[in-house]
């Protein structure tokens, strides 16, 4: 007849590890079927403890699950921090590369400017040289004209001039 044992509300609260107030609140809810009034005292069937033990084990499982989830969240937060650090490092590398590219671009622009200046100077030198050659040629022709016409031979290509 152990199944028909009844205990007081205070004894029940001690065994279930809950407050007496909580037990009284649950008398009209979960514990309604386990309540019996004996000698003008509300007594609870000992089977009701099993209901609270099940709830306790559910709470333990919930706590374990929460702990596991918290560990996973912490692990993911650490991964995020690590990835953010890596991202910052990559951003810094990109900035350094951009600076390097800018310097290289400057050097290329300077090289192109110098190359253009050298080409222009070469063209000027070639033009001066051509001008000097043109100026010297008429002098040779003038000297040839100043000579007496001893040779009446003309070069064949000057025939049409």
Coordinates of C-alpha atoms in Angstrom, one line a residue:
X1 CA 0.0 0.0 0.0
X2 CA 2.9 2.2 -0.5
X3 CA 1.2 3.7 -3.5
X4 CA -1.5 5.1 -1.3
X5 CA 0.8 7.0 1.0
X6 CA 0.1 10.6 1.6
X7 CA 2.4 13.3 2.9
X8 CA 1.9 16.9 4.0
X9 CA 2.6 19.9 1.8
X10 CA 5.7 20.9 3.7
X11 CA 7.1 17.4 3.5
X12 CA 6.3 17.3 -0.2
X13 CA 8.0 20.6 -0.8
X14 CA 11.2 19.3 1.0
X15 CA 11.3 16.1 -1.0
X16 CA 10.6 17.8 -4.3
X17 CA 13.1 20.6 -3.5
X18 CA 10.6 23.3 -4.2
X19 CA 9.0 26.0 -2.0
X20 CA 5.7 25.4 -0.2
X21 CA 4.3 28.4 -2.0
X22 CA 5.0 26.7 -5.3
X23 CA 3.3 23.5 -4.1
X24 CA 0.2 25.4 -3.1
X25 CA 0.2 27.2 -6.5
X26 CA 0.3 23.8 -8.2
X27 CA -2.5 22.2 -6.1
X28 CA -5.2 23.4 -8.5
X29 CA -3.0 22.6 -11.6
X30 CA -0.6 19.7 -11.9
X31 CA -1.2 18.3 -8.4
X32 CA -5.0 18.4 -8.5
X33 CA -5.4 14.6 -8.9
X34 CA -3.0 13.9 -6.1
X35 CA -4.6 16.0 -3.4
X36 CA -6.7 14.5 -0.6
X37 CA -7.9 16.3 2.5
X38 CA -7.2 14.2 5.6
X39 CA -8.1 15.6 9.1
X40 CA -8.7 19.0 7.6
X41 CA -5.2 19.1 6.1
X42 CA -4.3 18.9 2.5
X43 CA -2.2 15.9 1.9
X44 CA -0.5 14.8 -1.3
X45 CA -0.1 11.3 -2.7
X46 CA 3.5 10.3 -2.8
X47 CA 3.1 9.5 -6.5
X48 CA 3.1 13.2 -7.2
X49 CA 6.8 13.3 -6.4
X50 CA 7.4 11.3 -9.6
X51 CA 5.9 14.1 -11.5
X52 CA 8.3 16.6 -10.0
X53 CA 11.2 14.2 -10.4
X54 CA 10.4 14.0 -14.1
X55 CA 10.3 17.8 -14.3
X56 CA 13.6 17.9 -12.4
X57 CA 15.2 15.5 -14.9
X58 CA 13.8 17.5 -17.7
X59 CA 15.3 20.6 -16.2
X60 CA 18.6 18.8 -15.9
X61 CA 18.5 17.9 -19.6
X62 CA 17.5 21.4 -20.5
X63 CA 20.5 22.7 -18.4
X64 CA 22.8 20.3 -20.1
X65 CA 21.5 21.3 -23.5
X66 CA 21.9 25.0 -22.6
X67 CA 25.5 24.4 -21.5
X68 CA 26.2 22.6 -24.8
X69 CA 24.7 25.3 -26.8
X70 CA 26.6 28.0 -24.8
X71 CA 29.9 26.1 -25.5
X72 CA 29.0 26.0 -29.2
X73 CA 28.2 29.7 -29.2
X74 CA 31.5 30.5 -27.5
X75 CA 33.3 28.4 -30.0
X76 CA 31.6 30.2 -32.9
X77 CA 32.3 33.6 -31.3
X78 CA 36.0 32.6 -31.1
X79 CA 36.0 31.6 -34.8
X80 CA 34.4 34.9 -35.7
X81 CA 37.0 36.8 -33.7
X82 CA 39.8 34.9 -35.5
X83 CA 38.3 35.5 -38.9
X84 CA 37.9 39.2 -38.1
X85 CA 41.6 39.3 -37.1
X86 CA 42.5 37.6 -40.4
X87 CA 40.3 40.0 -42.3
X88 CA 42.1 43.0 -40.7
X89 CA 45.4 41.5 -41.6
X90 CA 44.3 41.0 -45.2
X91 CA 43.0 44.6 -45.3
X92 CA 46.4 45.8 -44.2
X93 CA 48.1 43.6 -46.8
X94 CA 45.9 45.2 -49.5
X95 CA 46.7 48.7 -48.3
X96 CA 50.4 47.9 -48.5
X97 CA 50.0 46.4 -51.9
X98 CA 48.1 49.5 -53.1
X99 CA 50.9 51.7 -51.7
X100 CA 53.4 49.5 -53.6
X101 CA 51.3 49.7 -56.8
X102 CA 51.1 53.5 -56.5
X103 CA 54.9 53.8 -56.1
X104 CA 55.4 51.5 -59.1
X105 CA 52.9 53.5 -61.1
X106 CA 54.8 56.7 -60.2
X107 CA 58.1 55.2 -61.3
X108 CA 56.5 54.0 -64.5
X109 CA 55.1 57.5 -65.2
X110 CA 58.6 59.0 -64.5
X111 CA 60.2 56.5 -66.8
X112 CA 57.7 57.2 -69.6
X113 CA 58.3 61.0 -69.1
X114 CA 62.0 60.5 -69.3
X115 CA 61.7 58.2 -72.3
X116 CA 59.6 60.8 -74.1
X117 CA 62.1 63.6 -73.3
X118 CA 64.9 61.4 -74.6
X119 CA 63.0 60.7 -77.8
X120 CA 62.3 64.4 -78.3
X121 CA 65.9 65.3 -77.8
X122 CA 66.9 62.5 -80.3
X123 CA 64.5 63.9 -82.8
X124 CA 65.9 67.4 -82.3
X125 CA 69.4 66.2 -82.7
X126 CA 68.5 64.3 -85.9
X127 CA 66.7 67.4 -87.2
X128 CA 69.7 69.6 -86.4
X129 CA 72.0 67.0 -88.1
X130 CA 69.8 67.0 -91.2
X131 CA 69.7 70.8 -91.2
X132 CA 73.5 70.9 -91.1
X133 CA 73.8 68.4 -93.9
X134 CA 71.4 70.4 -96.0
X135 CA 73.3 73.5 -95.3
X136 CA 76.6 71.9 -96.2
X137 CA 75.3 70.4 -99.5
X138 CA 74.5 73.7 -101.1
X139 CA 77.9 74.9 -100.2
X140 CA 79.4 71.9 -102.1
X141 CA 77.1 72.7 -105.0
X142 CA 78.1 76.3 -104.9
X143 CA 81.7 75.3 -105.0
X144 CA 80.9 73.1 -108.0
X145 CA 79.2 76.0 -109.7
X146 CA 82.1 78.3 -109.0
X147 CA 84.4 76.0 -110.8
X148 CA 84.8 76.6 -114.5
X149 CA 82.6 74.5 -116.7
X150 CA 85.4 72.2 -117.6
X151 CA 83.4 69.2 -117.5
X152 CA 80.4 69.5 -119.7
X153 CA 79.2 66.2 -118.6
X154 CA 76.1 66.3 -116.5
X155 CA 74.9 63.5 -114.5
X156 CA 72.0 61.8 -116.2
X157 CA 69.5 62.4 -113.4
X158 CA 69.9 66.1 -113.6
X159 CA 68.7 66.2 -117.2
X160 CA 65.2 67.1 -116.2
X161 CA 66.1 69.8 -113.8

